[in-house]
PDB file of C-alpha atoms in Angstrom:
ATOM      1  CA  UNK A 358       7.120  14.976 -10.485  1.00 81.00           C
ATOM      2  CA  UNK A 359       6.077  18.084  -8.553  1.00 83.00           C
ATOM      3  CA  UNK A 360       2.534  19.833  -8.286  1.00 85.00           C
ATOM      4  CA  UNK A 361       0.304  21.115 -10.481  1.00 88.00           C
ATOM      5  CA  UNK A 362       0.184  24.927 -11.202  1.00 91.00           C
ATOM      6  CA  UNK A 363      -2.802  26.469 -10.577  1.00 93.00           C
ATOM      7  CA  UNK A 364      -5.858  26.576 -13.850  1.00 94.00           C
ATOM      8  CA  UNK A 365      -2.622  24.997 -16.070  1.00 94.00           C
ATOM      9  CA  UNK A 366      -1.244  21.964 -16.925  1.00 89.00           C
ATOM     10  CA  UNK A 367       2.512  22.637 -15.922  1.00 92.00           C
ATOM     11  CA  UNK A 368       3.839  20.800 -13.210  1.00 87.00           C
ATOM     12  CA  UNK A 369       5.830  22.617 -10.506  1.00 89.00           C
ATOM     13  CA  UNK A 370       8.984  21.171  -9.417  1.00 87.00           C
ATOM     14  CA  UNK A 371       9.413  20.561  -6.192  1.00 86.00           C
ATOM     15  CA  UNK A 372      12.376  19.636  -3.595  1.00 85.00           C
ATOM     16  CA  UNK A 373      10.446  18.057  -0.624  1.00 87.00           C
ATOM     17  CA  UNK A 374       7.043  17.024   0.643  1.00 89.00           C
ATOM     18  CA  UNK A 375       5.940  16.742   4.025  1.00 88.00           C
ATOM     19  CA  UNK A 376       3.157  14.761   2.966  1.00 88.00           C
ATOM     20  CA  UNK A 377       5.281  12.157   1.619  1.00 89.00           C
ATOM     21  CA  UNK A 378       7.426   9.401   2.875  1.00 91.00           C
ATOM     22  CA  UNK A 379      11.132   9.802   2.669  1.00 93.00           C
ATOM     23  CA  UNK A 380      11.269   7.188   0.665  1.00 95.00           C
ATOM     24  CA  UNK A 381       8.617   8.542  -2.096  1.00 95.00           C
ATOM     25  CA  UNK A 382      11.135  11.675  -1.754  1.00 94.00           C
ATOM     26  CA  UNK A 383      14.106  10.103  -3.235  1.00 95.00           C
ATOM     27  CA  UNK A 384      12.352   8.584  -5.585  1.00 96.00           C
ATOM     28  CA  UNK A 385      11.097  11.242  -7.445  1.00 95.00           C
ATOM     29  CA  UNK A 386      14.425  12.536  -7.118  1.00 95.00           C
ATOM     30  CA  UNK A 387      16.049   9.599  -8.886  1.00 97.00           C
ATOM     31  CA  UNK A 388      12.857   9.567 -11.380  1.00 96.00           C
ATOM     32  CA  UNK A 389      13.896  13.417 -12.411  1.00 94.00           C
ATOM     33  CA  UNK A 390      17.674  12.762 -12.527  1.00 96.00           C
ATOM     34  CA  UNK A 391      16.951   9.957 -14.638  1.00 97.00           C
ATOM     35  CA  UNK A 392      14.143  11.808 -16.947  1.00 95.00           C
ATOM     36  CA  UNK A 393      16.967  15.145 -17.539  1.00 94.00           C
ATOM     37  CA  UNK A 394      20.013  12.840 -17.911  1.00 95.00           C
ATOM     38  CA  UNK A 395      18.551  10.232 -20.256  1.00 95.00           C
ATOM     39  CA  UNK A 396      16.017  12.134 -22.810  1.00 93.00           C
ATOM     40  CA  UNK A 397      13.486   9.463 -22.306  1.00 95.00           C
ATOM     41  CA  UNK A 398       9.534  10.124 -22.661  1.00 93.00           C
ATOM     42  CA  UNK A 399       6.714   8.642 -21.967  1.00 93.00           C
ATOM     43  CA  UNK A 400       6.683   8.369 -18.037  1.00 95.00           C
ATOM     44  CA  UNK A 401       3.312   9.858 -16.773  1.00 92.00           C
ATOM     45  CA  UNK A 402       3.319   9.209 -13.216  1.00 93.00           C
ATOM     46  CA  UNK A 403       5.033   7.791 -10.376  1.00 95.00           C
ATOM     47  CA  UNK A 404       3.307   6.025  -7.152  1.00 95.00           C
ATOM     48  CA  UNK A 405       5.449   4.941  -4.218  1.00 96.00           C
ATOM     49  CA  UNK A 406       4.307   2.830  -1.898  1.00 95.00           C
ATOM     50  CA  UNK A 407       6.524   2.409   1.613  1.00 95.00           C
ATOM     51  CA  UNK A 408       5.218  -0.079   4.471  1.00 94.00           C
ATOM     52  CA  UNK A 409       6.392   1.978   7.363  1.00 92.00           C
ATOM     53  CA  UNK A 410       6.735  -1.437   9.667  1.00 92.00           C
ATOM     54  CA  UNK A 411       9.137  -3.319   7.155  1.00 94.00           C
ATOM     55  CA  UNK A 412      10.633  -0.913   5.219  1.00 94.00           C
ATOM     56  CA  UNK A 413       9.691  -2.454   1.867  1.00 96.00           C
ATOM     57  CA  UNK A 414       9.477  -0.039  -0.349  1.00 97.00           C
ATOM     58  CA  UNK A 415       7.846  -0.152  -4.223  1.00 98.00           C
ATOM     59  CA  UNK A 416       7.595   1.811  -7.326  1.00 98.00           C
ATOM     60  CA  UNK A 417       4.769   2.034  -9.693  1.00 98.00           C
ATOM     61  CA  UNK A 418       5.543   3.459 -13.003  1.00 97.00           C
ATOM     62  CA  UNK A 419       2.985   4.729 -15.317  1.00 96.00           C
ATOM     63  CA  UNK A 420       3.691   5.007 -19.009  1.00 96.00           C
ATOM     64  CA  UNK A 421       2.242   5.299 -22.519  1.00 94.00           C
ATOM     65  CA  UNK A 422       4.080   2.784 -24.019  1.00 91.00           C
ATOM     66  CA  UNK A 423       5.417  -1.122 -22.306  1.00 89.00           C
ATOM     67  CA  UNK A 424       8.693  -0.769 -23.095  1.00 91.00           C
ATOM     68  CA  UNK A 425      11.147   2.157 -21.681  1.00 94.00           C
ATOM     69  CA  UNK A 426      14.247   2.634 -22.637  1.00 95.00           C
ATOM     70  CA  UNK A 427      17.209   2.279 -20.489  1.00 97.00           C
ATOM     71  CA  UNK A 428      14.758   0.631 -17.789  1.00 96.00           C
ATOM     72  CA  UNK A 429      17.911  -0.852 -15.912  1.00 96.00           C
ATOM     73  CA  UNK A 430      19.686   2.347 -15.217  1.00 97.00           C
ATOM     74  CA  UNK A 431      16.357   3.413 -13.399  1.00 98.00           C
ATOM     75  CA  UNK A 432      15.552   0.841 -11.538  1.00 98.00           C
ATOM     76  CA  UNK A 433      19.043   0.984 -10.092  1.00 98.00           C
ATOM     77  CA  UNK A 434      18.662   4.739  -9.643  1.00 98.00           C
ATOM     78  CA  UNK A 435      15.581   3.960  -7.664  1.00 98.00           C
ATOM     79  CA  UNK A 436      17.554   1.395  -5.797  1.00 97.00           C
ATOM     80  CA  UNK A 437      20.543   3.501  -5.039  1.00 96.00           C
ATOM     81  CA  UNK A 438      17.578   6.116  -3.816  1.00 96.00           C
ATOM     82  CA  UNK A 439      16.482   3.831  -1.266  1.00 96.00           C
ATOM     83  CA  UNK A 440      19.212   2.273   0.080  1.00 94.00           C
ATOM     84  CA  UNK A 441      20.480   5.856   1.021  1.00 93.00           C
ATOM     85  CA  UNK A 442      17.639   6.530   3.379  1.00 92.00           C
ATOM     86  CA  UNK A 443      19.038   3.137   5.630  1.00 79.00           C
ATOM     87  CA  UNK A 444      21.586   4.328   8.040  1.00 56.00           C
ATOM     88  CA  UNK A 445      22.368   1.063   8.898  1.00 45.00           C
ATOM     89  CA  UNK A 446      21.407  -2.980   8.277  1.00 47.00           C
ATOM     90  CA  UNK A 447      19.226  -2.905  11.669  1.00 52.00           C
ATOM     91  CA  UNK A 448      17.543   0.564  10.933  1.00 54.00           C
ATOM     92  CA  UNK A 449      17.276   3.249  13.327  1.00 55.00           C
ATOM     93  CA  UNK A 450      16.833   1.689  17.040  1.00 53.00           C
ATOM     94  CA  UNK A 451      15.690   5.442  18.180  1.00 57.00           C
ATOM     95  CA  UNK A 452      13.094   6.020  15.872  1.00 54.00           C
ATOM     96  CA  UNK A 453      12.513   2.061  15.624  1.00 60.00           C
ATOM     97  CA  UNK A 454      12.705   2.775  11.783  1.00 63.00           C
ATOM     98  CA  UNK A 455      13.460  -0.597   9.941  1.00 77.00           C
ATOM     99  CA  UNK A 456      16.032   0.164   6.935  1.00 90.00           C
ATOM    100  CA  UNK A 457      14.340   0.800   3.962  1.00 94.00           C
ATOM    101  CA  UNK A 458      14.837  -1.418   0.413  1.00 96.00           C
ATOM    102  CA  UNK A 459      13.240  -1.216  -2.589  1.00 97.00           C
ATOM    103  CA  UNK A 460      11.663  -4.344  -2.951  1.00 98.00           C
ATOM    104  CA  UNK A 461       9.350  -4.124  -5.823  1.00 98.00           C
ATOM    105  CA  UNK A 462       9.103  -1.632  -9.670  1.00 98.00           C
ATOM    106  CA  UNK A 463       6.509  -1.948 -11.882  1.00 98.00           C
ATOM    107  CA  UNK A 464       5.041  -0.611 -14.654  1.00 97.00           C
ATOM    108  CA  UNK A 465       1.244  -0.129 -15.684  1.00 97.00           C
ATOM    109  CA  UNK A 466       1.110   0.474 -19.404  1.00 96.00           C
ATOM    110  CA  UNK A 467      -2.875   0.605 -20.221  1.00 94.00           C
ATOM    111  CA  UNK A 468      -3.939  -0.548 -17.506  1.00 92.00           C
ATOM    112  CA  UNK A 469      -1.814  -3.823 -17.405  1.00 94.00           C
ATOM    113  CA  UNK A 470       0.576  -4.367 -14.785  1.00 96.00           C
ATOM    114  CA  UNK A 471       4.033  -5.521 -15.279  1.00 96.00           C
ATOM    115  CA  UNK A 472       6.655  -6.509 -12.986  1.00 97.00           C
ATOM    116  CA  UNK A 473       9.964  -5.241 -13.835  1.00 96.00           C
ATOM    117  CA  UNK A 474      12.101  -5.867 -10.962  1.00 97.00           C
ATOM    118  CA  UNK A 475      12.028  -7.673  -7.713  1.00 97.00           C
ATOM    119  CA  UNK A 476       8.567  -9.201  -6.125  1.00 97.00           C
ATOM    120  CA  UNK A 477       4.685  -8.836  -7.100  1.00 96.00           C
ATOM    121  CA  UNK A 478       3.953  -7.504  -4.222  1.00 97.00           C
ATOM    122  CA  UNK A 479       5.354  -6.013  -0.799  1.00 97.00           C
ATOM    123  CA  UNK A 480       4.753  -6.791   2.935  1.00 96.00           C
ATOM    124  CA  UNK A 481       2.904  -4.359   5.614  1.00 95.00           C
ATOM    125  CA  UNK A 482       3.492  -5.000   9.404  1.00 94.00           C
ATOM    126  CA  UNK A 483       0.655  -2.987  11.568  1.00 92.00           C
ATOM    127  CA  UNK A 484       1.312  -4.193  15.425  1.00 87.00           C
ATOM    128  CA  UNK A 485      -1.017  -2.323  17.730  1.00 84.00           C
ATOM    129  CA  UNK A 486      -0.508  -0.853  21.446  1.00 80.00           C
ATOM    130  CA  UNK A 487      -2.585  -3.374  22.950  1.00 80.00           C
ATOM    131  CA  UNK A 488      -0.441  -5.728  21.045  1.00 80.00           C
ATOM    132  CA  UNK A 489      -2.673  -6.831  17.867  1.00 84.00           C
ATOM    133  CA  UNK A 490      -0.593  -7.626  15.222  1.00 90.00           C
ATOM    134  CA  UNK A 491      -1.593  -7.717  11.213  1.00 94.00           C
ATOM    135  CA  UNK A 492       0.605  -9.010   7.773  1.00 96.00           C
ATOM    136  CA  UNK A 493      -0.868  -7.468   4.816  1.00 96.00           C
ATOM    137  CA  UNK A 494       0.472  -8.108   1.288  1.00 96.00           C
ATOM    138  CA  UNK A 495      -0.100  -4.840  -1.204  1.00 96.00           C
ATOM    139  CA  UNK A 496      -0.017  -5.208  -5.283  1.00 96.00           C
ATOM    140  CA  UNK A 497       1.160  -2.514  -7.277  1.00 96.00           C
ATOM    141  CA  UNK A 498      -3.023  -2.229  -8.388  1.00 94.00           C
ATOM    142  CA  UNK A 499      -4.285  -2.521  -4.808  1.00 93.00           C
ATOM    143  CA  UNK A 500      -5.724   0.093  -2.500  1.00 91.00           C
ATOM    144  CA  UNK A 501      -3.408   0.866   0.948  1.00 91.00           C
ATOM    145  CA  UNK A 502      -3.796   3.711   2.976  1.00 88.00           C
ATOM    146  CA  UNK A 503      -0.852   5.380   2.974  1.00 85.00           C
ATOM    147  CA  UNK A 504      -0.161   6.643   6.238  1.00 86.00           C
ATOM    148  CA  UNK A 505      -0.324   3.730   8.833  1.00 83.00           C
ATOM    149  CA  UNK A 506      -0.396   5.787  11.732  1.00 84.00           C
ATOM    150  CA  UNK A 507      -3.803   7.542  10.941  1.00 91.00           C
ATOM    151  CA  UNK A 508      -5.280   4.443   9.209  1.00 92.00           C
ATOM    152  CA  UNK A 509      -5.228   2.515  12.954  1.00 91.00           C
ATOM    153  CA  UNK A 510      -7.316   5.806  14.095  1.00 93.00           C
ATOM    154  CA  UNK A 511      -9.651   5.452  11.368  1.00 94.00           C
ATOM    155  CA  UNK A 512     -10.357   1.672  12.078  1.00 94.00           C
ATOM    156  CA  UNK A 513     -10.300   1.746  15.818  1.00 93.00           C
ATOM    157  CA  UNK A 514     -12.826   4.331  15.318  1.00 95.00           C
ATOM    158  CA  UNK A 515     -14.933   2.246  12.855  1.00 93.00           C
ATOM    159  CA  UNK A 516     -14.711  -0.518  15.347  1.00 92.00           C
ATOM    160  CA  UNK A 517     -15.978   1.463  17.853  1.00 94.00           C
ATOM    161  CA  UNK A 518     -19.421   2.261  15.735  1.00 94.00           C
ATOM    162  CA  UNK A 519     -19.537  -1.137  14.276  1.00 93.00           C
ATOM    163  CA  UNK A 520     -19.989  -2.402  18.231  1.00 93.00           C
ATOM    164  CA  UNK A 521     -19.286  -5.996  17.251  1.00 94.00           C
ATOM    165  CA  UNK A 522     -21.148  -8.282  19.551  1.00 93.00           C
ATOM    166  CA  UNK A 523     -20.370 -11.710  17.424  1.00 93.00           C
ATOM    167  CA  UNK A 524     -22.816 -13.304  14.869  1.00 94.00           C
ATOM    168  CA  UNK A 525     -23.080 -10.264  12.517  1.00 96.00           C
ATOM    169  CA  UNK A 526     -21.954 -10.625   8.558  1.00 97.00           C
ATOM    170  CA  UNK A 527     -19.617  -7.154   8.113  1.00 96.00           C
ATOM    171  CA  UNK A 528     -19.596  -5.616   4.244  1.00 97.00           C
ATOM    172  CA  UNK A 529     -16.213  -4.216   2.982  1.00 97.00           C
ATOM    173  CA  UNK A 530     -17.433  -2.311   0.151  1.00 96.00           C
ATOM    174  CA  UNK A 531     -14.604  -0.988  -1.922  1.00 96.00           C
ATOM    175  CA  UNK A 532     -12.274  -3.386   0.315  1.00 96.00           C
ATOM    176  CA  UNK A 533      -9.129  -2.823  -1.168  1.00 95.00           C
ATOM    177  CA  UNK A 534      -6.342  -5.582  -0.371  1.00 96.00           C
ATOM    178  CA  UNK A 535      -9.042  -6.141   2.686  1.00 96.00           C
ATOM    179  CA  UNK A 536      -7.250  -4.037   5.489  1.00 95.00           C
ATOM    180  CA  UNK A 537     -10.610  -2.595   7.667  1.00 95.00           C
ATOM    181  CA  UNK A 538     -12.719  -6.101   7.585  1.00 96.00           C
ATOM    182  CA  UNK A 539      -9.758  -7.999   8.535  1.00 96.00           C
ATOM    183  CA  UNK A 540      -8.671  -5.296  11.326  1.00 95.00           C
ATOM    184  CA  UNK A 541     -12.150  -5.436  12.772  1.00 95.00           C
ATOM    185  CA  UNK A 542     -11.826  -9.305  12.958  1.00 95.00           C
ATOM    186  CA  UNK A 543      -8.686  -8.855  14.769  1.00 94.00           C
ATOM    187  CA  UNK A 544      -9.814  -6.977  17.265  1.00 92.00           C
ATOM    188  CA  UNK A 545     -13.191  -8.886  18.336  1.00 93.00           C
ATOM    189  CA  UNK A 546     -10.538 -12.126  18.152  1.00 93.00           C
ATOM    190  CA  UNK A 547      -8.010 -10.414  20.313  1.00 90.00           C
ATOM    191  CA  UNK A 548     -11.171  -9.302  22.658  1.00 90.00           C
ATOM    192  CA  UNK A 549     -13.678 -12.159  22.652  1.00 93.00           C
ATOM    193  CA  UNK A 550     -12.432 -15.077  20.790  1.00 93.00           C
ATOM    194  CA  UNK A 551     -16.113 -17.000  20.805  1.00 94.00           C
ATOM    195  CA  UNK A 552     -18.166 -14.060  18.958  1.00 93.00           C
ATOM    196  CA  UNK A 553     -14.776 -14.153  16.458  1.00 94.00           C
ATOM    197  CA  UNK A 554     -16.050 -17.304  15.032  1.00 94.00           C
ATOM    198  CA  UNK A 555     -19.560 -16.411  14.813  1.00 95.00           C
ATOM    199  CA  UNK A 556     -18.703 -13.315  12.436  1.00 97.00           C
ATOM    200  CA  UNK A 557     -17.977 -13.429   8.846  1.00 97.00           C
ATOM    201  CA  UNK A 558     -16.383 -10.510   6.309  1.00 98.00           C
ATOM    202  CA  UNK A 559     -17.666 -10.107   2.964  1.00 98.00           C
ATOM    203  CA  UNK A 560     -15.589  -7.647   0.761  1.00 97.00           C
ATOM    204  CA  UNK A 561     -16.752  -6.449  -2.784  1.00 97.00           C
ATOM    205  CA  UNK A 562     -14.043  -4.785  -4.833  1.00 97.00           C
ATOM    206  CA  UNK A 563     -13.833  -4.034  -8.692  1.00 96.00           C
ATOM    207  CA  UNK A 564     -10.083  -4.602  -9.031  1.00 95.00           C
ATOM    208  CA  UNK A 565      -9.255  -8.319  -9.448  1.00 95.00           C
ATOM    209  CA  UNK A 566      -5.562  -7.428  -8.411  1.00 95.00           C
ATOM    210  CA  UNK A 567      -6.733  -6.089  -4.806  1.00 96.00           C
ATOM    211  CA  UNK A 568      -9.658  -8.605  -4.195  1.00 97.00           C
ATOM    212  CA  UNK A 569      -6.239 -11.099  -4.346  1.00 96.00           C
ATOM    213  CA  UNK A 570      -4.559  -9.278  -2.537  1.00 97.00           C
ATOM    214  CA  UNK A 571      -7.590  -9.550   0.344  1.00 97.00           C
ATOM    215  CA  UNK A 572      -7.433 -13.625  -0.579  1.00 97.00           C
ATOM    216  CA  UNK A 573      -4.041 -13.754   0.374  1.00 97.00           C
ATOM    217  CA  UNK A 574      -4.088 -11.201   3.506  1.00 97.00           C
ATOM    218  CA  UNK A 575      -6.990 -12.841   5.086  1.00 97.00           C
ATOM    219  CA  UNK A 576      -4.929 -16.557   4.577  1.00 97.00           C
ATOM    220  CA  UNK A 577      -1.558 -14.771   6.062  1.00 97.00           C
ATOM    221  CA  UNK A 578      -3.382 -13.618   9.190  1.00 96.00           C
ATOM    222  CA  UNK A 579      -5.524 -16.920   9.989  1.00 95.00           C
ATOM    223  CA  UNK A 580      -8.953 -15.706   8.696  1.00 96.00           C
ATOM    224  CA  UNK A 581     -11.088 -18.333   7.719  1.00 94.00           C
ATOM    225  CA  UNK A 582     -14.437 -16.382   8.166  1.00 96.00           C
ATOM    226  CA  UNK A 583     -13.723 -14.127   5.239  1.00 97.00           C
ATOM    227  CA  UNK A 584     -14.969 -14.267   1.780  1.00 97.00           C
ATOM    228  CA  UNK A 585     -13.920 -11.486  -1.346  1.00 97.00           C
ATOM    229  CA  UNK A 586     -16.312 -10.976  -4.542  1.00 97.00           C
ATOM    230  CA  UNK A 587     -14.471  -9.340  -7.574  1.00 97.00           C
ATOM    231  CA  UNK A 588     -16.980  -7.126  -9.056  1.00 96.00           C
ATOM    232  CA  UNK A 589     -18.837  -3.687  -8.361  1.00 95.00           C
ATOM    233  CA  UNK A 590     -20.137  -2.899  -4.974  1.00 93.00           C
ATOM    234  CA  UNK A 591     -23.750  -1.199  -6.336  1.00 93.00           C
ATOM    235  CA  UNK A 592     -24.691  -4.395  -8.336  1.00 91.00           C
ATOM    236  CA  UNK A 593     -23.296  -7.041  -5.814  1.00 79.00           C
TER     237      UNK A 593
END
């Protein structure tokens, strides 16, 4: 937990990250209290994912073996760790910050996925200025961009190339849990309902987990003009 020194192999530890969410702060924190206190090996990496317009927060362990010892005493580190960050049940009403929980730890053990506390996966809330709103569910496996502010600038300006008209067929290559083909169909729906129906998403994406996760998302937000092909974008 920390960076890499430079032409070595030795990780730097660090205090704080402002790259990272708060919540992927703490985290590592509780990860390296738990990793000095407890003597256990075999933890190679830690990914936090936080959905910035829920608060749901979730914690992807990677190991070399499936079964780590004293597993309950860190996932209620991690817990205790997130629930800190909340300063109250209703969030922060300045900052419109929902309270944070940890909603979700897994563990990927060669590749394999395995839940080991609380729900498969964990819900994103993206509502727009000119009041589009999207749902997307995220797997521990799945692609997300991770900072939700920056990801709306990205798509808005993909939009803006694209130049939807209504009728065409749009390709999400590498589509992740299906965020940018679904946010593109949002938009021409929010802005001319009729050339919405006339326009289809295909996705292509190599990790059965995230093509799923585009199933589901693409149900949760009313899509019925989508359709997502597990397998490799260059032979598809």
């Amino acid at each position: 937990v920390g960076f890499m020194k430079a032409k070595s192999h030795f990780v730097m530890d660090i205090d704080d990250c402002m790259l990272q969410s708060d919540a992927a702060m703490v985290c590592a924190d509780a990860l390296r209290a738990f990793l000095r206190t407890s003597g256990v090996k075999g933890i190679t990496q830690l990914m936090v994912r936080t959905a910035f317009g829920t608060g749901e927060v979730m914690a992807v362990l990677e190991a070399d073996k499936k079964e780590i010892p004293q597993m309950e005493k860190l996932v209620e580190m991690l817990d205790d760790a997130v629930y800190s960050l909340s300063c109250d049940e209703e969030g922060d009403p300045e900052t419109d910050t929902p309270a944070y929980s940890l909603e979700s730890v897994a563990l990927i053990h060669k590749g394999k996925c395995h839940i080991i506390a609380g729900k498969p996966t964990i819900n994103e809330e993206i509502i727009t200025e000119d009041d589009r709103s999207l749902t997307f569910e995220v797997s521990p496996q799945s692609f997300y961009q991770v900072n939700p502010e920056q990801m709306e600038r990205l798509y808005d300006k993909a939009a803006e190339y694209a130049e939807l008209k209504g009728g065409e067929t749009v390709l999400d290559l590498y589509c992740g849990a299906g965020t940018i083909g679904l946010w593109l169909l949002e938009e021409l729906r929010k802005k001319d309902p009729e050339a919405f129906e006339k326009t289809r998403v295909i996705g292509i994406e190599s990790v059965k987990p995230a093509v799923l996760d585009a199933n589901r998302n693409s149900v949760i937000n009313g899509f019925i003009n989508t359709r997502y092909i597990c397998g490799k974008a260059e032979e598809e």
